[in-house]
Amino acid sequence: MTAILLVLGILLGLALLVGLWLVGIYNGLVRLRQAVKNAWAQIDVQLKRRHDLIPNLVNTVKGYAAHEKDTFERVVNARAKATSATLPADKIKAEGELTAALGKLLMVAEAYPELKANTNFLQLQGDLTSTEDRIALSRQTYNDAVTRYNTDIQVFPNVVVAGLMGFKEEPLFETPAEQREAPQVQF
Amino acid sequence: MSDFAPFIPWIGTVLGVLCILGSLRSGKRKRLVDDTPTSKTTGVFIGLVEVKGSAEAAQPLISFLAERTCLHYSWSVEEHWRRTVTETYTDKDGRTRTRTRVETGWTTVANGGETIPFYLKDDLGAILVRPDGAEIEAQQIFARTCGAGDPLYYAKGPPGAIMNSTFTRRFTETGISLHAPLYVMGQSRERQDVVAPEIAQDKAAPMFLISVRSEEQVSRGFAWAYWLWGFFGLALAIAGFVIRDAEAGLDPGTRLLGYVLAGFGFILAWILGWVWMVFNSLVGLRQRVRQAWATLDVQLKRRHDLIPNLVKVVQGLRDHESNLQTELAELRSQADATPPGVAGPDFRGLARMTIGIAERYPELKAQESFLELQRELVNTEQRIALARGYFNEIATFYNTRLEIIPDRFVAPIARLRPQPLLAATDFERAPVEVQFAE
């Protein structure tokens, strides 16, 4: 009698262990699938950042370029006014405007070379590149999460649990065919 | 027969199974090392990567014993002891006897070590590696045994002595020197500080190894471990039965058939385990081939989204600068048009200022932007080329596995198909004609 109870006890213990092990596999698969969803959301975070940031960066650069062009125009116009003024009073006033405009331009050119608009353009190029790099890294992280998950639902013995509990393969990041070609650089 | 005897074969079998698991683990790691292509540091993608290069750091450590510049060191001081043990025992005639025995050994009296993150540098660039949690196979950089008279004894070792000390100490140190060539296999992830990947510990990753050995040596090491664990397990499993029979007083020579059967049972289990390990390895390899294709897609999309915008920025700057040049030309002609000696504002003085401004806006400032665009075009195409190269290599490893014996017998179980490689189309093979004239 005790022998039967002992055997039953051992079998029950084994069944419990196997059950816990299967639950462990299931939980692992759930975590990996959640990681895939999270990684997809992280790509969206980077895309949203690009969507919100780049237009404003471009407008800032345009604004500064317009400001720089404006500063130059003031000098040219002030000079033309100084040349065409005939009355001494007008000439003095015009010369004052010209000196002020020139001074502003000189200050930008000499004291703050980094305020030149071409620096902003270079900075914009760097920001565009780093934004695309962040997006690329986040897509790679997504691909890795998908690869780990797809591998884990196909190895033995997880494949049994995955089949029973309805875990499906997730898709990797794919570029549409027309976007795989090299863009033409033309000036 | 002692009470333990019936359990001994079970213990032998369990130990044998554990040895099979150890052997399979080495087999899996050997396959990972063999079937993962080596990435260049600039081609590292987020995933399991294999990189080779030299170890560099801005502020390396100085090792404790050898005092060498390094990125990792681990040292220990062991002291030798000897004692004489007198014990009483009963011999086979029932008499009580005493005997003396000499026991010796080494005890670790001090140890330590340090590891810092470092850069792995190859011909294209460098990547940050965080070694915490990695298996580090370092070089031996210090090994000396000395007596108490040697200055090293107390200089680098603790004061005092252990019980029964013979006043002999052994100083050993292993480390990774600065500029040492390394082999690294580990999981890469995004860095928190800059927009770049780094290699760091990941609990779910199958391997994180930093070794001073070469890839071939590492792979061979795993092969040896695979076979040694396997045969050791075989020996343990059979030994379990032999010991049980010896305890029961049976002559092992008469039971050879039983042992051979046990041996066959073990080998069958080993083969089944091997099939399981190869199945999982091939499934994982197929997924990584797909991942390599997707990595290429990511780089192509990056090119598609980035390059046209960079071109537009350069165009914008070029247009802006040409506007400025127009204004500047206007300014210069105005300055030239004022004749000298005319009463009024001193245009000569102002002209100097104007020309000074013109000098600080030379025509070719837009060149920096063009250079930046050229650099980024080259960088983008190189990333794509590295991704294509990686895909072709891993697809080749995968296709090879599907053909070689004995892996080709396991492949059908997983329904694996060969993967076509990437090739240039015919027009892409032709030499490129550079044209500047329209």
XYZ file of C-alpha atoms in Angstrom:
625
model
C 0.000 0.000 0.000
C 2.720 2.439 1.001
C 4.627 1.478 -2.126
C 1.667 2.516 -4.287
C 1.334 5.778 -2.349
C 5.081 6.408 -2.759
C 4.905 5.815 -6.511
C 1.820 8.023 -6.775
C 3.581 10.695 -4.750
C 6.640 10.609 -7.017
C 4.477 10.717 -10.149
C 2.525 13.669 -8.758
C 5.764 15.435 -7.917
C 7.093 14.798 -11.424
C 3.836 16.016 -12.995
C 4.053 19.163 -10.882
C 7.646 19.776 -11.987
C 6.766 19.241 -15.651
C 3.781 21.550 -15.291
C 5.930 24.273 -13.725
C 8.483 23.841 -16.485
C 5.820 24.212 -19.191
C 4.452 27.298 -17.459
C 7.990 28.661 -17.438
C 8.269 28.119 -21.181
C 4.903 29.786 -21.760
C 5.854 32.801 -19.646
C 9.140 33.122 -21.492
C 7.348 33.178 -24.843
C 4.893 35.776 -23.548
C 7.773 37.997 -22.442
C 9.511 37.701 -25.801
C 6.301 38.578 -27.651
C 5.785 41.619 -25.443
C 9.381 42.648 -26.144
C 8.572 42.556 -29.876
C 5.578 44.867 -29.377
C 7.687 47.185 -27.249
C 10.448 47.331 -29.844
C 7.883 48.215 -32.536
C 6.637 51.037 -30.346
C 10.194 52.282 -29.871
C 10.545 52.635 -33.654
C 7.417 54.762 -33.601
C 8.991 56.913 -30.896
C 11.936 57.634 -33.189
C 9.715 58.229 -36.202
C 7.610 60.686 -34.204
C 10.776 62.436 -33.065
C 11.875 62.784 -36.689
C 8.411 63.966 -37.728
C 8.320 66.653 -35.036
C 11.951 67.695 -35.061
C 13.153 67.916 -38.638
C 10.598 70.441 -40.007
C 11.373 72.765 -37.080
C 15.112 72.363 -37.565
C 14.733 73.155 -41.255
C 12.614 76.228 -40.497
C 15.191 77.419 -37.981
C 17.949 77.119 -40.546
C 15.817 78.867 -43.150
C 15.011 81.603 -40.624
C 18.641 82.151 -39.803
C 19.614 82.136 -43.450
C 16.934 84.743 -44.128
C 18.273 86.808 -41.218
C 21.771 86.649 -42.609
C 20.554 87.622 -46.072
C 18.593 90.444 -44.441
C 21.711 91.747 -42.683
C 23.566 91.863 -45.992
C 20.647 93.612 -47.687
C 20.564 96.288 -45.032
C 24.221 97.071 -45.730
C 23.643 97.253 -49.464
C 20.555 99.433 -49.095
C 22.186 101.679 -46.506
C 25.167 102.145 -48.828
C 22.925 102.989 -51.774
C 21.050 105.519 -49.627
C 24.316 107.055 -48.430
C 25.545 107.423 -52.003
C 22.316 108.952 -53.298
C 21.746 111.361 -50.375
C 22.528 114.969 -51.364
C 21.714 117.034 -48.273
C 24.472 116.898 -45.604
C 21.924 116.033 -42.902
C 20.639 113.125 -44.939
C 24.211 112.055 -45.699
C 25.150 112.008 -42.032
C 22.017 110.056 -41.115
C 22.613 107.595 -43.964
C 26.260 107.160 -42.986
C 25.175 106.405 -39.448
C 22.811 103.685 -40.657
C 25.521 102.250 -42.867
C 28.072 102.126 -40.055
C 25.537 100.435 -37.812
C 24.653 97.842 -40.449
C 28.299 97.202 -41.314
C 29.174 96.908 -37.680
C 26.507 94.269 -37.182
C 27.787 92.312 -40.137
C 31.410 92.606 -38.992
C 30.466 91.433 -35.543
C 28.936 88.298 -37.008
C 31.858 87.712 -39.329
C 34.660 88.337 -36.823
C 33.519 87.792 -33.282
C 30.996 84.990 -33.760
C 32.066 82.960 -36.795
C 29.837 80.132 -35.640
C 26.810 82.386 -36.165
C 27.219 82.162 -39.910
C 24.336 80.423 -41.539
C 26.501 77.775 -43.245
C 27.267 76.386 -39.768
C 23.538 75.927 -39.249
C 23.265 74.075 -42.546
C 26.135 71.753 -41.549
C 24.522 71.200 -38.173
C 21.249 70.357 -39.921
C 23.011 67.753 -42.032
C 24.456 66.205 -38.868
C 21.047 66.197 -37.182
C 19.394 64.554 -40.178
C 22.053 61.845 -40.212
C 21.880 61.145 -36.492
C 18.065 61.055 -36.615
C 18.159 58.445 -39.361
C 20.837 56.539 -37.407
C 18.559 56.409 -34.359
C 15.704 55.130 -36.475
C 17.957 52.506 -38.041
C 19.151 51.322 -34.621
C 15.609 51.094 -33.305
C 14.587 49.039 -36.367
C 17.533 46.726 -35.764
C 16.471 46.322 -32.139
C 12.998 45.398 -33.353
C 14.463 42.858 -35.800
C 16.494 41.320 -33.000
C 13.449 41.060 -30.719
C 11.534 39.374 -33.554
C 14.422 36.989 -34.286
C 14.682 35.947 -30.642
C 10.949 35.389 -30.426
C 10.689 33.495 -33.733
C 13.637 31.313 -32.737
C 12.173 30.565 -29.342
C 8.796 29.449 -30.703
C 10.504 27.046 -33.124
C 13.123 25.313 -30.971
C 12.282 22.028 -29.321
C 10.578 21.707 -26.843
C 9.045 25.198 -26.924
C 7.523 24.514 -30.336
C 4.947 22.266 -28.656
C 3.845 24.913 -26.183
C 3.863 27.582 -28.895
C 1.673 25.488 -31.180
C -0.814 24.707 -28.409
C -1.065 28.266 -27.120
C -1.232 29.932 -30.536
C 2.082 31.802 -30.740
C 2.650 32.894 -34.343
C 5.772 34.136 -36.101
C 6.170 37.908 -36.122
C 7.282 39.755 -39.291
C 10.704 41.321 -39.644
C 11.158 44.909 -40.819
C 10.873 45.071 -44.594
C 11.622 47.902 -47.004
C 9.223 48.188 -49.953
C 10.847 47.210 -53.251
C 10.764 50.697 -54.760
C 12.598 52.135 -51.745
C 15.481 49.677 -52.047
C 16.957 51.435 -55.101
C 19.715 54.017 -54.775
C 18.383 57.584 -54.885
C 19.781 59.848 -57.566
C 21.911 62.721 -56.324
C 21.473 65.575 -58.737
C 22.225 69.275 -58.461
C 25.981 -5.337 -0.096
C 25.923 -1.787 1.306
C 22.711 0.227 1.430
C 23.925 2.524 -1.296
C 24.589 -0.098 -3.913
C 21.207 -0.126 -5.753
C 21.433 3.645 -6.160
C 24.909 3.733 -7.658
C 23.819 2.954 -11.244
C 21.161 5.676 -10.952
C 23.775 8.160 -9.781
C 26.069 7.083 -12.599
C 23.239 7.525 -15.115
C 22.263 10.958 -13.816
C 25.870 12.090 -13.892
C 26.152 10.665 -17.388
C 23.094 12.636 -18.517
C 24.572 15.801 -17.016
C 27.754 15.131 -18.978
C 25.659 14.761 -22.145
C 24.089 18.157 -21.432
C 27.526 19.679 -20.890
C 28.756 18.125 -24.114
C 25.737 19.439 -26.049
C 26.257 22.911 -24.622
C 29.809 22.911 -25.974
C 28.518 21.638 -29.300
C 25.984 24.458 -29.494
C 28.628 27.052 -28.714
C 31.018 25.631 -31.298
C 28.282 25.949 -33.923
C 27.606 29.543 -32.931
C 31.290 30.393 -33.275
C 31.609 28.593 -36.619
C 28.373 29.833 -38.222
C 28.426 33.499 -37.164
C 30.301 35.683 -39.665
C 32.779 38.188 -38.289
C 31.369 41.719 -38.392
C 33.465 44.809 -38.905
C 33.084 47.270 -36.032
C 31.188 49.708 -38.267
C 28.968 46.869 -39.485
C 27.827 45.758 -36.036
C 24.028 45.431 -35.910
C 21.768 44.919 -32.916
C 21.918 41.188 -32.261
C 24.461 38.414 -31.610
C 27.724 39.585 -33.219
C 31.270 38.318 -33.554
C 34.012 40.950 -33.723
C 37.778 40.783 -33.822
C 40.194 43.589 -33.110
C 42.648 45.100 -30.666
C 41.669 46.245 -27.187
C 42.041 49.983 -26.628
C 41.206 52.345 -23.804
C 41.937 55.971 -23.009
C 42.752 55.260 -19.356
C 43.941 51.678 -18.982
C 44.563 49.912 -15.676
C 47.910 48.912 -14.223
C 47.862 45.269 -13.170
C 48.769 44.434 -9.580
C 51.545 41.854 -9.921
C 52.965 42.344 -13.393
C 52.348 46.119 -13.377
C 51.410 46.024 -17.028
C 48.979 48.382 -18.764
C 45.861 46.391 -19.355
C 42.080 46.474 -19.465
C 41.477 43.456 -17.269
C 43.565 41.632 -14.717
C 42.928 38.935 -12.145
C 45.559 37.909 -9.620
C 45.884 35.448 -6.778
C 48.424 34.554 -4.113
C 48.505 30.968 -2.868
C 50.468 29.732 0.112
C 51.805 26.201 0.468
C 51.118 24.179 3.611
C 52.151 20.770 4.843
C 50.954 18.812 7.851
C 51.503 15.373 9.230
C 48.384 13.453 10.269
C 48.495 10.554 12.668
C 45.447 8.318 12.680
C 44.416 4.989 14.079
C 42.674 2.325 12.031
C 41.695 -1.306 12.214
C 43.543 -3.596 9.825
C 42.132 -6.743 8.269
C 43.251 -8.887 11.222
C 41.278 -6.767 13.644
C 44.271 -5.132 15.296
C 44.389 -1.411 16.043
C 47.316 0.240 14.348
C 48.508 3.826 13.854
C 49.958 5.322 10.766
C 51.152 8.757 9.740
C 50.312 10.493 6.550
C 51.595 13.737 5.058
C 49.071 16.097 3.509
C 50.059 19.111 1.431
C 48.199 21.718 -0.534
C 47.862 25.313 -1.633
C 45.444 27.798 -0.077
C 44.530 31.099 -1.657
C 45.470 33.828 0.820
C 44.728 36.858 -1.332
C 43.199 37.639 -4.700
C 41.704 40.457 -6.657
C 41.181 41.931 -10.066
C 39.688 44.752 -12.061
C 38.028 45.168 -15.426
C 37.078 48.302 -17.331
C 35.024 48.872 -20.468
C 37.198 49.160 -23.575
C 37.031 49.775 -27.295
C 37.607 46.968 -29.767
C 39.352 48.515 -32.731
C 39.706 47.099 -36.230
C 40.637 48.585 -39.592
C 37.297 50.370 -40.043
C 36.518 51.734 -36.598
C 35.968 50.893 -32.946
C 33.096 49.614 -30.817
C 32.572 49.846 -27.054
C 32.609 46.557 -25.133
C 31.353 46.334 -21.528
C 32.982 43.196 -20.102
C 30.855 42.810 -16.922
C 29.313 39.373 -16.940
C 31.451 38.052 -19.799
C 33.521 34.882 -19.833
C 37.009 36.304 -20.102
C 39.836 34.096 -21.386
C 42.919 36.153 -20.558
C 46.631 35.671 -20.971
C 48.899 34.664 -18.130
C 51.068 37.704 -17.481
C 52.746 36.759 -14.189
C 53.691 33.467 -12.568
C 56.266 33.111 -9.825
C 56.788 30.886 -6.821
C 59.072 32.198 -4.090
C 60.100 31.792 -0.478
C 59.803 34.178 2.429
C 63.245 35.643 1.776
C 62.152 37.027 -1.587
C 61.004 40.662 -1.440
C 57.906 39.762 -3.470
C 56.657 37.491 -0.678
C 55.392 40.239 1.604
C 55.425 43.104 -0.934
C 52.508 41.735 -2.885
C 51.202 39.225 -0.391
C 49.432 39.538 2.983
C 51.474 39.688 6.203
C 51.611 36.702 8.520
C 51.258 33.079 7.549
C 48.614 30.370 7.473
C 48.667 27.323 9.721
C 51.318 24.734 8.791
C 52.764 27.103 6.231
C 55.953 26.096 4.448
C 56.578 29.779 3.626
C 56.335 29.233 -0.070
C 53.918 31.346 -2.068
C 52.761 31.178 -5.670
C 51.883 34.464 -7.390
C 49.854 34.227 -10.592
C 48.100 36.833 -12.678
C 46.122 36.749 -15.910
C 45.111 39.784 -17.867
C 44.222 41.415 -21.163
C 47.000 43.828 -22.142
C 46.433 47.101 -23.931
C 46.471 46.583 -27.739
C 46.000 42.818 -27.284
C 44.212 41.131 -30.205
C 40.844 39.880 -29.021
C 37.965 37.724 -30.170
C 34.577 38.862 -28.879
C 31.229 37.129 -29.344
C 28.294 38.767 -27.633
C 24.992 40.581 -27.853
C 25.072 44.163 -29.080
C 22.561 46.806 -28.034
C 22.032 50.559 -28.380
C 24.179 52.808 -26.252
C 22.552 55.261 -23.880
C 24.998 58.102 -24.472
C 25.634 58.207 -28.231
C 23.819 56.956 -31.323
C 25.864 53.803 -31.746
C 25.846 50.147 -30.692
C 27.839 48.568 -27.854
C 28.492 44.945 -26.849
C 27.334 44.150 -23.327
C 25.947 41.369 -21.165
C 22.493 40.053 -21.967
C 21.128 37.282 -19.774
C 19.115 35.846 -22.669
C 22.034 35.817 -25.112
C 23.525 32.361 -25.847
C 27.128 33.529 -25.437
C 29.279 36.372 -24.210
C 32.940 35.546 -24.659
C 36.016 37.769 -24.630
C 39.108 35.756 -25.481
C 42.749 36.366 -26.320
C 42.651 33.165 -28.365
C 41.763 33.133 -32.053
C 38.402 32.013 -33.428
C 39.904 28.712 -34.602
C 41.349 28.005 -31.172
C 38.062 28.828 -29.443
C 36.156 26.586 -31.841
C 38.597 23.716 -31.367
C 38.359 24.176 -27.603
C 34.601 23.671 -27.777
C 35.059 20.609 -29.992
C 37.418 19.043 -27.465
C 34.997 19.849 -24.627
C 32.150 18.252 -26.595
C 33.960 14.938 -27.021
C 35.624 14.882 -23.587
C 32.366 15.521 -21.738
C 30.697 12.853 -23.825
C 33.252 10.116 -23.154
C 33.560 11.117 -19.527
C 29.806 10.714 -19.197
C 30.011 7.322 -20.903
C 32.658 6.247 -18.422
C 30.583 7.459 -15.475
C 27.441 5.717 -16.659
C 29.200 2.380 -17.149
C 31.190 2.826 -13.932
C 27.953 3.094 -12.017
C 27.027 -0.432 -13.008
C 30.555 -1.765 -12.518
C 30.780 -0.383 -8.993
C 27.348 -1.766 -8.107
C 28.387 -5.191 -9.285
C 31.719 -5.001 -7.469
C 29.956 -4.058 -4.227
C 27.583 -6.973 -4.709
C 30.572 -9.250 -5.031
C 29.923 -10.142 -8.695
C 32.831 -10.517 -11.074
C 32.623 -7.636 -13.574
C 34.114 -9.870 -16.258
C 30.916 -11.943 -16.408
C 28.683 -8.939 -16.814
C 30.351 -7.418 -19.897
C 27.215 -7.715 -21.983
C 25.324 -5.612 -19.448
C 27.982 -2.938 -19.576
C 27.973 -2.891 -23.369
C 24.202 -2.480 -23.314
C 24.532 0.376 -20.832
C 27.141 1.932 -23.085
C 24.858 1.639 -26.105
C 22.025 3.167 -24.129
C 24.226 6.111 -23.252
C 25.379 6.577 -26.841
C 21.775 6.431 -28.033
C 20.854 9.147 -25.553
C 23.861 11.160 -26.728
C 22.782 10.839 -30.359
C 19.210 11.868 -29.553
C 20.569 14.815 -27.617
C 22.765 15.677 -30.611
C 19.751 15.638 -32.951
C 17.913 17.954 -30.562
C 20.882 20.324 -30.356
C 21.425 20.400 -34.133
C 17.697 20.946 -34.768
C 17.651 23.953 -32.445
C 20.904 25.286 -33.874
C 19.664 25.083 -37.464
C 16.349 26.731 -36.558
C 18.253 29.543 -34.848
C 20.615 29.900 -37.822
C 17.717 30.202 -40.259
C 16.217 32.981 -38.140
C 19.537 34.797 -38.086
C 19.811 34.540 -41.865
C 16.425 36.271 -42.089
C 17.603 38.823 -39.558
C 20.645 39.558 -41.736
C 18.329 40.217 -44.709
C 16.210 42.526 -42.571
C 19.336 44.381 -41.402
C 20.132 45.052 -45.052
C 16.595 46.364 -45.521
C 17.086 48.758 -42.610
C 20.214 50.212 -44.228
C 18.508 50.553 -47.606
C 15.583 52.398 -46.013
C 18.008 54.663 -44.184
C 19.664 55.526 -47.482
C 16.298 56.125 -49.140
C 15.145 58.495 -46.404
C 18.387 60.309 -45.662
C 20.261 61.037 -48.886
C 17.592 63.087 -50.712
C 17.216 65.316 -47.668
C 20.961 65.829 -47.326
C 21.056 66.817 -50.987
C 18.268 69.336 -50.402
C 20.195 70.881 -47.506
C 23.268 71.320 -49.660
C 21.127 72.860 -52.403
C 19.574 75.205 -49.863
C 22.954 76.334 -48.628
C 24.242 76.754 -52.146
C 21.273 78.944 -53.067
C 21.635 80.960 -49.871
C 25.326 81.533 -50.431
C 24.817 82.575 -54.030
C 22.313 85.184 -52.774
C 24.918 86.483 -50.345
C 27.522 86.587 -53.085
C 25.151 88.736 -55.134
C 24.781 91.153 -52.230
C 28.528 91.204 -51.657
C 29.202 91.907 -55.320
C 26.702 94.748 -55.128
C 28.526 96.079 -52.060
C 31.912 95.905 -53.735
C 30.688 97.702 -56.871
C 29.147 100.420 -54.713
C 32.457 100.891 -52.920
C 34.360 101.076 -56.224
C 31.843 103.521 -57.740
C 32.578 106.308 -55.204
C 35.324 108.518 -56.583
C 38.074 109.588 -54.149
C 38.324 113.089 -52.839
C 34.579 113.662 -52.957
C 33.236 115.455 -49.937
C 31.044 113.424 -47.697
C 31.363 110.144 -45.802
C 34.791 108.516 -46.045
C 33.851 105.675 -48.342
C 37.486 104.586 -48.457
C 37.406 103.898 -44.757
C 34.073 102.166 -45.057
C 35.288 100.331 -48.123
C 38.027 98.736 -46.058
C 35.417 97.443 -43.660
C 33.339 96.163 -46.546
C 36.214 94.323 -48.150
C 37.114 92.917 -44.735
C 33.622 91.452 -44.554
C 33.897 90.070 -48.051
C 37.099 88.288 -47.044
C 35.402 86.533 -44.179
C 32.722 85.140 -46.474
C 34.862 83.436 -49.094
C 33.027 81.735 -51.954
C 33.726 78.139 -51.002
C 31.993 77.884 -47.593
C 29.342 75.703 -49.175
C 32.165 73.218 -49.836
C 31.983 71.992 -46.259
C 28.377 70.999 -46.825
C 29.250 69.247 -50.076
C 32.086 67.398 -48.326
C 29.722 66.359 -45.566
C 27.306 65.033 -48.186
C 30.074 63.095 -49.910
C 31.196 61.625 -46.592
C 27.690 60.540 -45.722
C 27.141 58.997 -49.185
C 30.309 56.931 -48.741
C 29.353 55.972 -45.179
C 25.832 54.969 -46.222
C 26.998 52.808 -49.104
C 29.611 51.176 -46.904
C 26.989 50.250 -44.297
C 24.928 48.703 -47.088
C 27.929 46.839 -48.471
C 28.800 45.494 -45.014
C 25.196 44.367 -44.497
C 25.151 42.637 -47.903
C 28.485 40.956 -47.177
C 27.272 39.745 -43.809
C 24.081 38.345 -45.330
C 25.981 36.432 -48.000
C 28.365 34.966 -45.428
C 25.702 33.798 -43.016
C 23.531 32.470 -45.847
C 26.562 30.494 -47.057
C 27.131 29.024 -43.591
C 23.438 28.075 -43.511
C 23.428 26.522 -47.002
C 26.591 24.595 -46.144
C 24.947 23.170 -43.031
C 22.015 21.961 -45.119
C 24.385 19.953 -47.322
C 27.052 18.503 -45.078
C 26.758 15.159 -43.374
C 25.422 14.600 -40.758
C 23.530 17.902 -40.438
C 21.681 17.315 -43.700
C 19.716 14.503 -42.082
C 18.337 16.791 -39.396
C 17.462 19.653 -41.752
C 14.320 18.006 -43.227
C 12.819 17.720 -39.726
C 12.767 21.494 -39.529
C 11.684 21.922 -43.150
C 14.676 24.083 -43.978
C 15.315 25.320 -47.494
C 18.551 26.763 -48.934
C 18.791 30.538 -49.174
C 19.885 32.241 -52.424
C 22.781 34.675 -52.126
C 22.881 38.316 -53.209
C 24.617 38.954 -56.503
C 25.220 42.079 -58.556
C 23.101 42.332 -61.677
C 24.904 42.415 -64.992
C 24.769 46.160 -65.493
C 26.033 46.658 -61.937
C 29.141 44.603 -62.753
C 30.228 46.905 -65.584
C 32.844 49.573 -64.765
C 31.418 52.986 -63.924
C 32.045 55.945 -66.178
C 32.513 59.188 -64.288
C 31.224 62.160 -66.228
C 31.449 65.807 -65.290
C 30.350 67.470 -68.526
C 26.615 67.621 -69.220
